[in-house]
CSV table of C-alpha atoms and ligand atoms in Angstrom, one decimal:
chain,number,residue,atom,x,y,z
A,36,UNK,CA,0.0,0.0,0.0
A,37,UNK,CA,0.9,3.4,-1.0
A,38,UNK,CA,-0.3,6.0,1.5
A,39,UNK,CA,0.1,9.7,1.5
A,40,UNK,CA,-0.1,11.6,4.3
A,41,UNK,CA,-1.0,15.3,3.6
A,42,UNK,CA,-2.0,18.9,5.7
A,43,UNK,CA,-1.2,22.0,7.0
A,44,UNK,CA,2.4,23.3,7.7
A,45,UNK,CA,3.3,22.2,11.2
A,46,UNK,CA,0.3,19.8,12.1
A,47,UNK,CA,2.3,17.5,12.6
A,48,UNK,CA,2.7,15.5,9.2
A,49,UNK,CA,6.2,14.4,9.4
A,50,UNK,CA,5.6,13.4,13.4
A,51,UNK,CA,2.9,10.9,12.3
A,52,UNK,CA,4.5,9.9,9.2
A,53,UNK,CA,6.8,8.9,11.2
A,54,UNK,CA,4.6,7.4,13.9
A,55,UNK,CA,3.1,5.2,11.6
A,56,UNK,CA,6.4,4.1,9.8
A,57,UNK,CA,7.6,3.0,13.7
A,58,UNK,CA,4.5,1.1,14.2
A,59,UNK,CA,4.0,-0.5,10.3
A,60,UNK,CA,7.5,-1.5,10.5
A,61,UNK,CA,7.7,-4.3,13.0
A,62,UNK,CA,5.1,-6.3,10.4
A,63,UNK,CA,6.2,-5.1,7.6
A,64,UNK,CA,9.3,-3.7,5.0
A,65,UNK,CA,8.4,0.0,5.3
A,66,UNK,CA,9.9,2.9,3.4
A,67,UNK,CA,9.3,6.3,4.3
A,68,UNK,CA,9.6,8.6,1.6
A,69,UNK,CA,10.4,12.3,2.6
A,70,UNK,CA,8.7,14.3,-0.2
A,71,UNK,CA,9.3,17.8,1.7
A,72,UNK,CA,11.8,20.0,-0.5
A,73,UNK,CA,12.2,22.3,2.4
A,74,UNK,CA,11.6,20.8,5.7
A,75,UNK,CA,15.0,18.5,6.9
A,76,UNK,CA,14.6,17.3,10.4
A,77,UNK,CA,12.7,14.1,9.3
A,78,UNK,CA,16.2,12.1,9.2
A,79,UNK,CA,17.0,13.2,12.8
A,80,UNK,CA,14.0,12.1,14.0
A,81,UNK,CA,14.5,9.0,12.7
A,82,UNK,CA,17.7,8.2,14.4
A,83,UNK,CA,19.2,8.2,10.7
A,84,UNK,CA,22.3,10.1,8.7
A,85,UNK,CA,20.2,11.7,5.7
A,86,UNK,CA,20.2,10.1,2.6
A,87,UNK,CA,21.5,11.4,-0.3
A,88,UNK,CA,18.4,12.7,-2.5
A,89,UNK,CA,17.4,10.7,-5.0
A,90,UNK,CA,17.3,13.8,-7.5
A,91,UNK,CA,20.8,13.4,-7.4
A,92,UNK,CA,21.0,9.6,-8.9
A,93,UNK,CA,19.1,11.4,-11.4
A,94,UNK,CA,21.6,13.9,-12.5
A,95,UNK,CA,20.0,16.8,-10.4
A,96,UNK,CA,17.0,18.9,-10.8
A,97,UNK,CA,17.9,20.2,-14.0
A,98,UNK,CA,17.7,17.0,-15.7
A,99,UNK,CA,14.6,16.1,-14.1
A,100,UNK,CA,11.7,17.5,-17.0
A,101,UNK,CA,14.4,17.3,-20.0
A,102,UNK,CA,15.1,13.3,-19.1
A,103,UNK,CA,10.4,13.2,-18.8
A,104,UNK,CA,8.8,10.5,-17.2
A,105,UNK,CA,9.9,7.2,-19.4
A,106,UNK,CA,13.7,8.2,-18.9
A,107,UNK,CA,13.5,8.8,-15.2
A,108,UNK,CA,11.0,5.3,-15.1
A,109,UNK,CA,14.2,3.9,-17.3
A,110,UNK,CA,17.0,4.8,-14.9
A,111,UNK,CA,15.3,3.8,-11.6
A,112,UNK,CA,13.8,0.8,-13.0
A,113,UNK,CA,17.0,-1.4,-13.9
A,114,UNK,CA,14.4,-4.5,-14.8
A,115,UNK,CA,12.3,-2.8,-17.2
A,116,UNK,CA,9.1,-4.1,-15.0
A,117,UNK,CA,8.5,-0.9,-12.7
A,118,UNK,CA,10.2,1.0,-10.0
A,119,UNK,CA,11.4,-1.0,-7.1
A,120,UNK,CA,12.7,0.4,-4.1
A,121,UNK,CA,14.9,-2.5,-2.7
A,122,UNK,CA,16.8,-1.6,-5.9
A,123,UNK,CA,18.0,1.3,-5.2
A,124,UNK,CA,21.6,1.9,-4.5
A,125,UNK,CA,22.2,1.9,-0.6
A,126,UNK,CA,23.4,5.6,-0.2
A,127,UNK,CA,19.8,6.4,-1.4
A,128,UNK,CA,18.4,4.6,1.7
A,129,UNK,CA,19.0,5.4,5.1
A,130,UNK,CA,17.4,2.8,6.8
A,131,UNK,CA,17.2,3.0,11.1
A,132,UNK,CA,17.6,0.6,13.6
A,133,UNK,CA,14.1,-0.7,13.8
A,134,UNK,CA,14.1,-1.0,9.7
A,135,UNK,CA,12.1,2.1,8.4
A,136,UNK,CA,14.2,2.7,5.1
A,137,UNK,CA,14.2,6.8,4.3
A,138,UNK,CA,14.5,7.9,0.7
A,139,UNK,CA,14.6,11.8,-0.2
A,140,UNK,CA,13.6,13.2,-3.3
A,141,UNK,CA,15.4,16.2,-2.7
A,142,UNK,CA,15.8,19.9,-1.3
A,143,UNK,CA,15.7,23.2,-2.3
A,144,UNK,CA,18.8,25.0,-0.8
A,145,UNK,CA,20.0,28.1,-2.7
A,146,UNK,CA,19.1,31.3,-3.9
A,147,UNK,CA,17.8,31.4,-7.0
A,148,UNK,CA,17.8,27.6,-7.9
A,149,UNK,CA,14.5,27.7,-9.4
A,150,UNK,CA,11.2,25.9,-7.6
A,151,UNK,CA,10.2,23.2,-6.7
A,152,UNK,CA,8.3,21.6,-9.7
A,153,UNK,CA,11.2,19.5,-10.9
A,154,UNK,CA,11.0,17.8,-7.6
A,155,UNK,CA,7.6,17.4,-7.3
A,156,UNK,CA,7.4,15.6,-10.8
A,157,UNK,CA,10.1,13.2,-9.7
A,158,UNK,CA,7.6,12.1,-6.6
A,159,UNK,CA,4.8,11.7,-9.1
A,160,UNK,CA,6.8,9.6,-11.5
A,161,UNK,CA,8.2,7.7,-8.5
A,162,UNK,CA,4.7,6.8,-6.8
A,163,UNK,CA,2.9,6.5,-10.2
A,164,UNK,CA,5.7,3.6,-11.2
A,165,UNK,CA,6.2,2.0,-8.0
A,166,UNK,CA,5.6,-1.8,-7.5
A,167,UNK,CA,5.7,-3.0,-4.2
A,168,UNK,CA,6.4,-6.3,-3.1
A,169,UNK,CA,3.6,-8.2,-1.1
A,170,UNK,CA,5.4,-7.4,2.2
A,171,UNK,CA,5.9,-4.0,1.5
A,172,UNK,CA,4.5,-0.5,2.7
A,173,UNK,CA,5.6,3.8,1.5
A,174,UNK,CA,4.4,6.1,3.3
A,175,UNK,CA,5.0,9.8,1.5
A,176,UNK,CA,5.9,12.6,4.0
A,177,UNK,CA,4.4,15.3,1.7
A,178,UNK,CA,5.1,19.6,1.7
A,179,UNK,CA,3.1,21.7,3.2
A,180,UNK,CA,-0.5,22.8,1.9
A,181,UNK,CA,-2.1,21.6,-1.8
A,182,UNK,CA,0.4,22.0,-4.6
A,183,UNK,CA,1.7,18.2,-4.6
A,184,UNK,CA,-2.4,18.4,-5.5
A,185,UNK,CA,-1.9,20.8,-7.9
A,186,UNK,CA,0.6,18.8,-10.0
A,187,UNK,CA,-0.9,15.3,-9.7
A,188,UNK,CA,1.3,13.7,-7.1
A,189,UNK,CA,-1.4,11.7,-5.7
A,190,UNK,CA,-2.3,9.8,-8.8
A,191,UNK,CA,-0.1,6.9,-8.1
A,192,UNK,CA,-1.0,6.6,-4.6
A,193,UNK,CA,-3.6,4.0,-2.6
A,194,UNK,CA,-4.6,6.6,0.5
A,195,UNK,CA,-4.7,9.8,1.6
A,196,UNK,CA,-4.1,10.4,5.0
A,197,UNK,CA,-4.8,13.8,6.2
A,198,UNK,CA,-3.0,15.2,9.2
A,199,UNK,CA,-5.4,17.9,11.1
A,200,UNK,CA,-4.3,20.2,14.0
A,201,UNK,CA,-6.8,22.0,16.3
A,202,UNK,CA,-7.0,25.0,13.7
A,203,UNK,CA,-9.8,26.0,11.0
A,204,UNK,CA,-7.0,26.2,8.6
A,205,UNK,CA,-6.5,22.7,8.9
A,206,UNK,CA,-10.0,21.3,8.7
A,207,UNK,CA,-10.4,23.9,5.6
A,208,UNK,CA,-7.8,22.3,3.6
A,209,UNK,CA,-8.9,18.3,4.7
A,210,UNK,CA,-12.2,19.9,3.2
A,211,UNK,CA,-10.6,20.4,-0.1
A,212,UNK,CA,-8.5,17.0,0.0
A,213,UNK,CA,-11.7,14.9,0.8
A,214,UNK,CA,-13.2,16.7,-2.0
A,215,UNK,CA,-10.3,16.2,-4.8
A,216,UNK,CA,-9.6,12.4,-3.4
A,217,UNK,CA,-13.3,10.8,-3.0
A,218,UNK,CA,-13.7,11.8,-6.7
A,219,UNK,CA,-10.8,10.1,-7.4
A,220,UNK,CA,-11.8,6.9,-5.8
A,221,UNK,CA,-8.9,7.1,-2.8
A,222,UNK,CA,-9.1,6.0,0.2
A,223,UNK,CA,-9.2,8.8,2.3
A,224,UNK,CA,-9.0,9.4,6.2
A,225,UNK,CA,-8.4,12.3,9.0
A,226,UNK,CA,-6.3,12.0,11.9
A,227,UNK,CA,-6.3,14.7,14.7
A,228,UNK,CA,-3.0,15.5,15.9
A,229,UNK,CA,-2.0,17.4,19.3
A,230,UNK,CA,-5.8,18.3,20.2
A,231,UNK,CA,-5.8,18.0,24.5
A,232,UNK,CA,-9.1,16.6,25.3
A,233,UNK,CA,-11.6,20.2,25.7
A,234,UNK,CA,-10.2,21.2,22.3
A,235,UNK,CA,-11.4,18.1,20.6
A,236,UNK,CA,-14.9,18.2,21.5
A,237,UNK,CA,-15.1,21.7,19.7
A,238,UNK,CA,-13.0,20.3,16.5
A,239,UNK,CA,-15.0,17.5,16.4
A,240,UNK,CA,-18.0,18.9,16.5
A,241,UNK,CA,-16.8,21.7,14.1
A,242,UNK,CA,-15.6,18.5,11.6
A,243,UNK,CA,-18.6,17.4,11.7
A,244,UNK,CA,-20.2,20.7,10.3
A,245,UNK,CA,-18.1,20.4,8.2
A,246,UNK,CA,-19.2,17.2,7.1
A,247,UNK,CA,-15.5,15.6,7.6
A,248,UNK,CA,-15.2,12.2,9.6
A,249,UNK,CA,-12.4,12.5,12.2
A,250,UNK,CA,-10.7,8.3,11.7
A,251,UNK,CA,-8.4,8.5,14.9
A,252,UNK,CA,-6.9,11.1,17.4
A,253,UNK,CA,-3.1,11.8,18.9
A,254,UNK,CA,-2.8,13.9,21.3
A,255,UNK,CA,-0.5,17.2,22.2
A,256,UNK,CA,2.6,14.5,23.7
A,257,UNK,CA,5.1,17.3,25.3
A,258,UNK,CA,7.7,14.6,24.6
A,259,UNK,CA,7.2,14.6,21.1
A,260,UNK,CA,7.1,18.6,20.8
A,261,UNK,CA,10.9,18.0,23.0
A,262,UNK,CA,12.6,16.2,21.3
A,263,UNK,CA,11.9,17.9,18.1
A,264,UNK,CA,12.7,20.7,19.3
A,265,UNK,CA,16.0,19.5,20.7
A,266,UNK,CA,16.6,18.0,16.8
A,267,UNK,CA,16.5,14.6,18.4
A,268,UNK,CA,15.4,11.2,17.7
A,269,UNK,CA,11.4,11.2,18.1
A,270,UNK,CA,10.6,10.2,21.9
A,271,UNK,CA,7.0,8.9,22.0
A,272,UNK,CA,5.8,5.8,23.1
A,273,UNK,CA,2.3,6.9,24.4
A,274,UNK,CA,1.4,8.6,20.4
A,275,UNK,CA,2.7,5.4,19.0
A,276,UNK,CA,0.0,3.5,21.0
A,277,UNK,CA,-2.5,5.9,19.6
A,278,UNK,CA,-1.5,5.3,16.2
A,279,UNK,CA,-1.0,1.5,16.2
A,280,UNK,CA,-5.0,1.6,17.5
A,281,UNK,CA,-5.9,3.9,14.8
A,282,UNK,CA,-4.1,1.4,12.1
A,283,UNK,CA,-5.9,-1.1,13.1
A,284,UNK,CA,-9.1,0.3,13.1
A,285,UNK,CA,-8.4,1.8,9.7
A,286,UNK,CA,-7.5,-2.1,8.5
A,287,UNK,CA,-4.0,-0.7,7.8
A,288,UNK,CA,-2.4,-3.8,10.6
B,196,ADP,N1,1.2,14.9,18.8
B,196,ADP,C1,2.0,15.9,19.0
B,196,ADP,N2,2.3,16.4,20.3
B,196,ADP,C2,3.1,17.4,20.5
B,196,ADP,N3,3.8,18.0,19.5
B,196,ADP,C3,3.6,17.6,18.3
B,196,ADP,C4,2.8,16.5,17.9
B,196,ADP,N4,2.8,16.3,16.6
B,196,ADP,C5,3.7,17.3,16.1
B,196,ADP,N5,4.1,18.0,17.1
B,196,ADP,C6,5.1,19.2,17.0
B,196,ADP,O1,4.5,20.1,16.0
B,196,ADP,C7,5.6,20.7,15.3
B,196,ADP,C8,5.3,20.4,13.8
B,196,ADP,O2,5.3,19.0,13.5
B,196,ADP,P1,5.8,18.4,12.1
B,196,ADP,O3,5.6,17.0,12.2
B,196,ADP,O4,7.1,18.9,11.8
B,196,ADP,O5,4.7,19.1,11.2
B,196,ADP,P2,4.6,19.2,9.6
B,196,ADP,O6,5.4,18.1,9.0
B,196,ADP,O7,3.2,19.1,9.3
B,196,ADP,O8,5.1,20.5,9.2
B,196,ADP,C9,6.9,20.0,15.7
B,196,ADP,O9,7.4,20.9,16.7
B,196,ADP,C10,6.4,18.8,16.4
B,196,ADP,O10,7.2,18.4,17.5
B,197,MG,MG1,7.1,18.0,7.7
């Protein structure tokens, strides 16, 4: 399964992202691919040295629209049959203690390099072109906000999980995502994240207005907010309980 997980800046999508990679990976071979081009803590909260980006086996951003889709399918697929990620080189995969296997796309570092698109387009072809192997499971830590929407990322992806934190903002643009996926036939599901218990009421019952469906809840973990903001590994073994009860009610474990 292929599962995206999308929101607002800061509500916490790279924390569960990560939360669910710790808990899918003691069944299963999960890869956690960190679709961000600005963000960079994700390795350090995984206990890993960063990657190098996969843009880079590619030649760089540069080459990314010129080489177009069947070229970049070409180089990463070696076989001919499809991506597959257990292929790739192993400086492309920084994989931690407990086996969650990180894979970059890339970042965008210096003035005047030009955007993001080149990036997003490699994500796209990745997902769209990925086979997975029966015991395998990506997770995609996305950017912040809707323009991965925009430009199609989505398309080769199974689920949508949206990541919403006690803000209007937030249930606003999992509106708009349940929207653009349920017309596209996705799976598609809302996690709270970092609510404390009298906030919840009033965001669920706001959700509900809303006509959203809230599939599972973490709560504000002052660990978690710690050792993020200390750039350390992620400390949270309450949130992981959380989310291995909200994977299984989702039919994810
Ligand atoms: N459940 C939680 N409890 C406490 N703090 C959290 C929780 N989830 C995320 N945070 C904090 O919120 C901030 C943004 O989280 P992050 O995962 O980086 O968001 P995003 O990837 O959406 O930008 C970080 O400081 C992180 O530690
Ligand atoms: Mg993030």
């Amino acid at each position: 399964m292929k599962i995206m997980i999308c929101g607002k800046g800061g509500s916490g999508k790279s924390t569960v992202s990560l939360l669910i990679a710790k808990v899918l990976a003691k069944k299963y071979k999960t890869y956690l691919i960190d679709s961000d081009e600005s963000n960079v803590l994700l390795p350090k909260m995984l206990g890993v040295n960063p990657p190098k980006p996969l843009v880079e086996y590619l030649g760089g951003k540069k080459s990314i629209f010129p080489k177009g889709e069947v070229n970049i399918v070409n180089a990463l697929a070696k076989a001919g049959k499809g991506i597959m990620l257990d292929k790739l080189p192993e400086e492309y995969v920084s994989t931690s203690p407990e086996g969650i296997r990180l894979i970059t796309i890339g970042k965008v570092r210096n003035f005047g390099e030009g955007c993001a698109c080149p990036l997003n387009f490699l994500t796209r072809t990745l997902l769209k072109n990925l086979m997975l192997n029966e015991n395998e499971m990506v997770l995609v830590d996305t950017d912040a906000g809707i323009e991965h929407v925009g430009r199609g990322v989505e398309e080769g992806c199974d689920a949508i999980l949206a990541v919403v934190d006690p803000t209007a903002e937030a249930l606003m643009l999992a509106k708009v995502l349940k929207d653009t996926f349920e017309s596209l036939h996705k799976n598609f599901w809302i996690i709270l994240n970092k609510a404390t218990p009298k906030i919840t009421e009033l965001i669920e019952k706001k959700a509900k207005e809303m006509g959203l469906k809230i599939d599972g809840k973490i709560g504000f973990h002052e660990e978690i907010f710690a050792s993020c903001l200390e750039g350390k590994e992620l400390n949270a073994s309450e949130a992981i309980l959380d989310t291995a009860a909200i994977l299984k009610s989702l039919n994810i474990i």
